[in-house]
Amino acid sequence: MAIGNGSKVTEFVLLSFSSLPTEIQVLLFLTFLAIYLVTLLGNSLIILVTLADPMLQSPMYFFLRNLSILEIGFNLVIVPKMLGTLIAQDTSISFLGCAIQMYFFFFFGVAECFLLATMAYDRYVAICSPLHYPVIMNRGTRAKLAAASWFPGFPVATVQTTWLFSFPFCATNKVNHFFCDSPPVLRLVCADTARFEVYAIVGTILVVMIPCLLILCSYTRIAASILKIPSAKGKHKAFSTCSSHLLVVSLFYVSSSLTYFRPKSNNSPESKKLLSLSYTVVTPMLNPIIYSLRNNEVKNALSRIFHRAMDLRNHIT
């Protein structure tokens, strides 16, 4: 990969938030570190409680566990390097490291789109066909749905990453972002990228729209079923089972759509960095909080695990 005078690109430089004063960067580091730790702790607790508590063995919690695993992976790909650029000014990333980061960013992002659609289908079956729910969403079906949610990330990430990094780089090696996202890296390419850009736009639309349409169809049927419930208490109970998922979907799709589907004239690098923070850093932290605060079963399970841990500690001492 040539740069300028023909020398080979061996690394990129992530500009991250280097234009900000040092004091602001330190404040951002502390803020993002706290969010990162809360994200890891919250999602780890969701994984632990859905594995350990016998009351949380329904398909909904199986998919929630998958979402938490995905969110942890998403964070591990982006946040540690970003923290390094803020506190240690370690802004360089190897050519291979940049490609790997982009690959897993695409992989986890695509997987999350399809997993959210799968979770919407699970809520549709639970509310619209409650008597058949245990039969339809048996262990085999839920495993296949989870695998189908994770799989699309592999071909999308493989094609887009290998294609982009096969281009020559000759303008500069400075990436104006806090991670190796496709648009800022693409700006460094000194070749005709028209075909790649068409593929990237079409691929992004399909990856976003197909799960989004599945989610909309599921919730349209869910809303129709809820409206048929005669009692207000029954309607509230039915809606409460999918309100957490609906809120998580809204956060993810609104933030990612604002980042990638805004007109270029309104899409400055600094504004895109701020929007990218919403779905790469903030949303993964909010997901376990939303499911914990809005779900009595999760709250009760966490309480039971805490009390068992305290009883075990008292017994040992």
Tab-separated table of C-alpha atoms in Angstrom:
chain	number	residue	atom	x	y	z
A	1	MET	CA	0.000	0.000	0.000
A	2	ALA	CA	1.791	3.107	-1.228
A	3	ILE	CA	1.761	6.470	0.448
A	4	GLY	CA	3.019	9.716	-1.020
A	5	ASN	CA	6.506	8.916	-2.318
A	6	GLY	CA	5.789	5.198	-2.725
A	7	SER	CA	6.730	3.977	0.748
A	8	LYS	CA	4.587	1.218	2.189
A	9	VAL	CA	1.882	2.015	4.738
A	10	THR	CA	2.567	-0.027	7.848
A	11	GLU	CA	0.353	1.911	10.253
A	12	PHE	CA	-2.391	4.490	10.512
A	13	VAL	CA	-2.763	7.391	12.937
A	14	LEU	CA	-6.128	7.794	14.667
A	15	LEU	CA	-6.721	11.518	15.176
A	16	SER	CA	-9.478	10.685	17.671
A	17	PHE	CA	-10.091	13.773	19.857
A	18	SER	CA	-6.560	15.177	19.510
A	19	SER	CA	-7.890	18.624	18.520
A	20	LEU	CA	-9.350	19.072	22.012
A	21	PRO	CA	-7.364	20.541	24.939
A	22	THR	CA	-5.533	18.059	27.169
A	23	GLU	CA	-7.840	18.761	30.111
A	24	ILE	CA	-10.894	17.865	28.023
A	25	GLN	CA	-9.216	14.691	26.780
A	26	VAL	CA	-8.510	13.617	30.379
A	27	LEU	CA	-12.149	14.273	31.277
A	28	LEU	CA	-13.285	12.251	28.262
A	29	PHE	CA	-10.934	9.438	29.269
A	30	LEU	CA	-12.404	9.246	32.762
A	31	THR	CA	-15.959	9.416	31.407
A	32	PHE	CA	-15.419	6.727	28.770
A	33	LEU	CA	-13.502	4.532	31.201
A	34	ALA	CA	-16.428	4.659	33.644
A	35	ILE	CA	-18.895	3.867	30.827
A	36	TYR	CA	-16.649	1.033	29.615
A	37	LEU	CA	-16.461	-0.573	33.068
A	38	VAL	CA	-20.218	-0.216	33.584
A	39	THR	CA	-20.791	-1.792	30.158
A	40	LEU	CA	-18.570	-4.789	30.913
A	41	LEU	CA	-20.043	-5.237	34.393
A	42	GLY	CA	-23.669	-4.797	33.316
A	43	ASN	CA	-23.497	-7.137	30.356
A	44	SER	CA	-21.463	-9.698	32.318
A	45	LEU	CA	-24.147	-9.659	35.026
A	46	ILE	CA	-26.850	-10.237	32.400
A	47	ILE	CA	-24.894	-13.233	31.062
A	48	LEU	CA	-24.314	-14.585	34.568
A	49	VAL	CA	-27.873	-14.176	35.803
A	50	THR	CA	-29.476	-15.661	32.667
A	51	LEU	CA	-27.185	-18.674	32.962
A	52	ALA	CA	-27.457	-19.187	36.720
A	53	ASP	CA	-31.100	-18.447	37.501
A	54	PRO	CA	-33.576	-21.237	36.632
A	55	MET	CA	-36.380	-18.672	36.266
A	56	LEU	CA	-34.604	-16.997	33.334
A	57	GLN	CA	-34.336	-19.915	30.936
A	58	SER	CA	-36.956	-18.768	28.435
A	59	PRO	CA	-35.976	-17.952	24.815
A	60	MET	CA	-36.166	-14.203	25.507
A	61	TYR	CA	-33.319	-14.428	28.017
A	62	PHE	CA	-31.337	-16.736	25.736
A	63	PHE	CA	-31.378	-14.000	23.061
A	64	LEU	CA	-30.700	-11.323	25.679
A	65	ARG	CA	-27.591	-13.280	26.700
A	66	ASN	CA	-26.481	-13.308	23.064
A	67	LEU	CA	-27.006	-9.548	22.890
A	68	SER	CA	-24.859	-9.014	25.994
A	69	ILE	CA	-22.064	-11.174	24.557
A	70	LEU	CA	-22.267	-9.139	21.359
A	71	GLU	CA	-22.153	-5.823	23.232
A	72	ILE	CA	-19.071	-6.881	25.187
A	73	GLY	CA	-17.326	-7.853	21.946
A	74	PHE	CA	-18.367	-4.586	20.289
A	75	ASN	CA	-16.914	-2.599	23.186
A	76	LEU	CA	-13.660	-4.573	23.321
A	77	VAL	CA	-13.068	-3.809	19.643
A	78	ILE	CA	-13.518	-0.032	19.944
A	79	VAL	CA	-13.094	1.361	23.450
A	80	PRO	CA	-9.666	0.157	24.720
A	81	LYS	CA	-7.868	1.703	21.738
A	82	MET	CA	-9.886	4.905	22.088
A	83	LEU	CA	-8.919	5.145	25.770
A	84	GLY	CA	-5.271	4.717	24.776
A	85	THR	CA	-5.478	7.608	22.313
A	86	LEU	CA	-6.909	9.845	25.038
A	87	ILE	CA	-4.655	9.145	28.020
A	88	ALA	CA	-1.404	7.824	26.540
A	89	GLN	CA	-1.596	9.618	23.175
A	90	ASP	CA	-1.064	6.189	21.598
A	91	THR	CA	-2.697	7.178	18.321
A	92	SER	CA	-0.933	4.752	15.986
A	93	ILE	CA	-2.533	1.500	14.867
A	94	SER	CA	-0.894	-1.025	12.576
A	95	PHE	CA	-2.221	-1.668	9.073
A	96	LEU	CA	-3.316	-5.163	10.130
A	97	GLY	CA	-4.686	-3.869	13.443
A	98	CYS	CA	-6.831	-1.310	11.618
A	99	ALA	CA	-8.175	-4.002	9.272
A	100	ILE	CA	-8.958	-6.335	12.198
A	101	GLN	CA	-10.716	-3.554	14.118
A	102	MET	CA	-12.833	-2.673	11.063
A	103	TYR	CA	-13.628	-6.336	10.409
A	104	PHE	CA	-14.999	-6.964	13.888
A	105	PHE	CA	-16.784	-3.601	13.935
A	106	PHE	CA	-18.707	-4.693	10.822
A	107	PHE	CA	-19.196	-8.206	12.172
A	108	PHE	CA	-20.683	-7.150	15.521
A	109	GLY	CA	-22.691	-4.302	13.954
A	110	VAL	CA	-24.355	-6.562	11.368
A	111	ALA	CA	-24.930	-9.300	13.948
A	112	GLU	CA	-26.668	-6.823	16.259
A	113	CYS	CA	-29.054	-5.711	13.500
A	114	PHE	CA	-30.172	-9.286	12.852
A	115	LEU	CA	-30.205	-10.291	16.522
A	116	LEU	CA	-32.549	-7.398	17.341
A	117	ALA	CA	-34.837	-8.644	14.549
A	118	THR	CA	-34.721	-12.159	15.997
A	119	MET	CA	-35.620	-10.804	19.437
A	120	ALA	CA	-38.590	-8.974	17.879
A	121	TYR	CA	-39.775	-12.236	16.308
A	122	ASP	CA	-39.452	-13.934	19.697
A	123	ARG	CA	-41.700	-11.268	21.247
A	124	TYR	CA	-44.161	-11.670	18.360
A	125	VAL	CA	-44.486	-15.421	18.964
A	126	ALA	CA	-44.737	-14.937	22.748
A	127	ILE	CA	-47.557	-12.394	22.505
A	128	CYS	CA	-49.444	-13.537	19.398
A	129	SER	CA	-49.133	-17.319	19.942
A	130	PRO	CA	-48.553	-17.756	23.691
A	131	LEU	CA	-49.882	-21.345	23.823
A	132	HIS	CA	-47.558	-22.471	21.018
A	133	TYR	CA	-44.599	-20.379	22.197
A	134	PRO	CA	-42.722	-23.189	24.033
A	135	VAL	CA	-43.131	-25.500	21.028
A	136	ILE	CA	-42.194	-22.969	18.338
A	137	MET	CA	-39.258	-21.487	20.261
A	138	ASN	CA	-37.752	-24.752	21.450
A	139	ARG	CA	-34.018	-25.168	22.129
A	140	GLY	CA	-33.243	-26.203	18.562
A	141	THR	CA	-35.147	-23.304	17.007
A	142	ARG	CA	-33.642	-20.668	19.269
A	143	ALA	CA	-30.121	-21.991	18.572
A	144	LYS	CA	-30.737	-21.843	14.816
A	145	LEU	CA	-32.164	-18.315	15.073
A	146	ALA	CA	-29.154	-17.178	17.099
A	147	ALA	CA	-26.752	-18.725	14.574
A	148	ALA	CA	-28.688	-17.087	11.712
A	149	SER	CA	-28.330	-13.741	13.503
A	150	TRP	CA	-24.569	-14.037	13.989
A	151	PHE	CA	-23.737	-15.504	10.565
A	152	PRO	CA	-24.440	-12.519	8.222
A	153	GLY	CA	-21.672	-10.563	9.923
A	154	PHE	CA	-19.007	-12.893	8.499
A	155	PRO	CA	-19.566	-12.370	4.736
A	156	VAL	CA	-20.334	-8.651	5.089
A	157	ALA	CA	-17.242	-7.980	7.204
A	158	THR	CA	-15.008	-10.190	5.054
A	159	VAL	CA	-15.982	-8.651	1.698
A	160	GLN	CA	-16.026	-5.024	2.836
A	161	THR	CA	-12.799	-5.156	4.841
A	162	THR	CA	-10.685	-7.129	2.366
A	163	TRP	CA	-11.925	-5.032	-0.557
A	164	LEU	CA	-11.225	-1.709	1.180
A	165	PHE	CA	-7.751	-2.704	2.347
A	166	SER	CA	-6.810	-3.954	-1.107
A	167	PHE	CA	-6.810	-0.337	-2.373
A	168	PRO	CA	-3.588	1.738	-2.462
A	169	PHE	CA	-3.250	4.460	0.181
A	170	CYS	CA	-1.287	7.494	-0.979
A	171	ALA	CA	-2.764	10.671	0.478
A	172	THR	CA	-2.001	10.378	4.184
A	173	ASN	CA	-2.203	7.757	6.918
A	174	LYS	CA	-4.173	9.951	9.333
A	175	VAL	CA	-7.671	8.598	10.068
A	176	ASN	CA	-9.956	11.373	11.326
A	177	HIS	CA	-11.881	9.184	13.752
A	178	PHE	CA	-11.393	7.350	17.055
A	179	PHE	CA	-11.514	3.928	15.359
A	180	CYS	CA	-11.026	2.452	11.879
A	181	ASP	CA	-14.449	3.035	10.385
A	182	SER	CA	-14.970	2.625	6.650
A	183	PRO	CA	-15.709	6.237	5.516
A	184	PRO	CA	-12.653	7.939	7.116
A	185	VAL	CA	-10.313	5.161	5.961
A	186	LEU	CA	-11.817	5.280	2.454
A	187	ARG	CA	-10.884	8.969	2.209
A	188	LEU	CA	-7.206	7.965	2.324
A	189	VAL	CA	-7.462	5.790	-0.785
A	190	CYS	CA	-5.931	7.120	-4.021
A	191	ALA	CA	-7.828	4.932	-6.498
A	192	ASP	CA	-11.272	4.799	-8.079
A	193	THR	CA	-13.583	3.591	-5.301
A	194	ALA	CA	-16.912	4.117	-7.092
A	195	ARG	CA	-17.801	0.406	-7.260
A	196	PHE	CA	-16.848	-0.102	-3.622
A	197	GLU	CA	-18.914	2.891	-2.511
A	198	VAL	CA	-21.969	1.584	-4.387
A	199	TYR	CA	-21.497	-1.830	-2.763
A	200	ALA	CA	-21.033	-0.238	0.668
A	201	ILE	CA	-24.180	1.897	0.336
A	202	VAL	CA	-26.330	-0.954	-0.992
A	203	GLY	CA	-24.923	-3.371	1.597
A	204	THR	CA	-25.536	-0.947	4.461
A	205	ILE	CA	-29.116	-0.288	3.332
A	206	LEU	CA	-29.848	-4.012	3.060
A	207	VAL	CA	-28.221	-4.823	6.414
A	208	VAL	CA	-30.203	-2.067	8.122
A	209	MET	CA	-33.501	-2.286	6.235
A	210	ILE	CA	-34.067	-6.066	6.182
A	211	PRO	CA	-33.898	-6.444	10.002
A	212	CYS	CA	-35.754	-3.139	10.420
A	213	LEU	CA	-38.629	-4.343	8.215
A	214	LEU	CA	-38.765	-7.629	10.144
A	215	ILE	CA	-38.931	-5.670	13.400
A	216	LEU	CA	-41.679	-3.399	12.054
A	217	CYS	CA	-43.709	-6.392	10.830
A	218	SER	CA	-43.341	-8.126	14.187
A	219	TYR	CA	-44.406	-5.082	16.174
A	220	THR	CA	-47.295	-4.331	13.823
A	221	ARG	CA	-48.678	-7.797	14.570
A	222	ILE	CA	-47.866	-7.379	18.273
A	223	ALA	CA	-49.720	-4.039	18.412
A	224	ALA	CA	-52.754	-5.574	16.675
A	225	SER	CA	-52.793	-8.451	19.186
A	226	ILE	CA	-52.431	-6.143	22.184
A	227	LEU	CA	-55.336	-3.969	21.007
A	228	LYS	CA	-57.556	-7.054	20.986
A	229	ILE	CA	-56.917	-7.717	24.691
A	230	PRO	CA	-60.041	-6.532	26.558
A	231	SER	CA	-58.548	-5.489	29.906
A	232	ALA	CA	-56.190	-2.550	30.435
A	233	LYS	CA	-54.122	-4.690	32.823
A	234	GLY	CA	-53.705	-7.374	30.172
A	235	LYS	CA	-52.638	-4.786	27.599
A	236	HIS	CA	-50.092	-3.298	29.992
A	237	LYS	CA	-48.669	-6.725	30.853
A	238	ALA	CA	-48.337	-7.679	27.189
A	239	PHE	CA	-46.685	-4.375	26.262
A	240	SER	CA	-44.297	-4.520	29.212
A	241	THR	CA	-42.811	-7.782	27.898
A	242	CYS	CA	-41.538	-6.036	24.759
A	243	SER	CA	-41.023	-2.419	25.901
A	244	SER	CA	-37.363	-2.981	26.849
A	245	HIS	CA	-36.556	-4.482	23.458
A	246	LEU	CA	-38.419	-1.695	21.657
A	247	LEU	CA	-36.396	0.929	23.539
A	248	VAL	CA	-33.088	-0.836	22.753
A	249	VAL	CA	-34.038	-1.094	19.058
A	250	SER	CA	-34.915	2.601	18.950
A	251	LEU	CA	-31.597	3.636	20.510
A	252	PHE	CA	-29.550	1.483	18.133
A	253	TYR	CA	-31.324	2.349	14.895
A	254	VAL	CA	-31.745	6.069	15.547
A	255	SER	CA	-28.074	6.580	16.456
A	256	SER	CA	-26.674	4.424	13.630
A	257	SER	CA	-29.041	5.923	11.035
A	258	LEU	CA	-28.093	9.469	12.022
A	259	THR	CA	-24.442	8.498	11.601
A	260	TYR	CA	-24.542	6.744	8.234
A	261	PHE	CA	-27.600	8.115	6.419
A	262	ARG	CA	-27.211	11.855	6.888
A	263	PRO	CA	-26.330	14.003	3.820
A	264	LYS	CA	-22.572	14.473	3.462
A	265	SER	CA	-23.011	18.245	3.596
A	266	ASN	CA	-24.310	17.863	7.171
A	267	ASN	CA	-21.809	15.200	8.157
A	268	SER	CA	-18.657	16.825	9.520
A	269	PRO	CA	-15.989	14.518	11.013
A	270	GLU	CA	-16.507	15.963	14.506
A	271	SER	CA	-20.293	15.509	14.443
A	272	LYS	CA	-19.875	11.948	13.163
A	273	LYS	CA	-17.499	11.178	16.036
A	274	LEU	CA	-20.114	12.350	18.529
A	275	LEU	CA	-22.857	10.316	16.851
A	276	SER	CA	-20.590	7.272	16.653
A	277	LEU	CA	-20.074	7.468	20.410
A	278	SER	CA	-23.811	6.986	20.921
A	279	TYR	CA	-23.955	3.488	19.402
A	280	THR	CA	-20.384	2.315	20.026
A	281	VAL	CA	-20.033	3.437	23.656
A	282	VAL	CA	-23.303	4.645	25.183
A	283	THR	CA	-25.877	2.165	23.811
A	284	PRO	CA	-23.956	-0.975	24.921
A	285	MET	CA	-23.941	0.489	28.446
A	286	LEU	CA	-27.656	1.325	28.405
A	287	ASN	CA	-28.883	-2.066	27.158
A	288	PRO	CA	-28.283	-4.039	30.400
A	289	ILE	CA	-29.546	-1.067	32.443
A	290	ILE	CA	-32.771	-0.939	30.410
A	291	TYR	CA	-33.369	-4.681	30.719
A	292	SER	CA	-32.555	-4.622	34.440
A	293	LEU	CA	-34.642	-1.608	35.430
A	294	ARG	CA	-37.652	-2.397	33.231
A	295	ASN	CA	-37.775	-6.144	33.815
A	296	ASN	CA	-38.953	-7.425	37.196
A	297	GLU	CA	-37.770	-10.972	36.472
A	298	VAL	CA	-34.191	-9.781	35.911
A	299	LYS	CA	-34.324	-7.565	39.003
A	300	ASN	CA	-35.650	-10.433	41.120
A	301	ALA	CA	-33.017	-12.808	39.741
A	302	LEU	CA	-30.229	-10.326	40.525
A	303	SER	CA	-31.641	-9.970	44.037
A	304	ARG	CA	-31.721	-13.751	44.520
A	305	ILE	CA	-28.120	-14.134	43.332
A	306	PHE	CA	-27.004	-11.291	45.614
A	307	HIS	CA	-28.709	-12.817	48.640
A	308	ARG	CA	-27.283	-16.273	47.870
A	309	ALA	CA	-23.822	-14.734	47.624
A	310	MET	CA	-24.309	-12.953	50.963
A	311	ASP	CA	-25.585	-16.158	52.608
A	312	LEU	CA	-22.588	-18.074	51.280
A	313	ARG	CA	-20.234	-15.403	52.561
A	314	ASN	CA	-21.830	-15.433	56.007
A	315	HIS	CA	-21.681	-19.224	56.085
A	316	ILE	CA	-17.968	-19.208	55.233
A	317	THR	CA	-17.141	-16.560	57.833
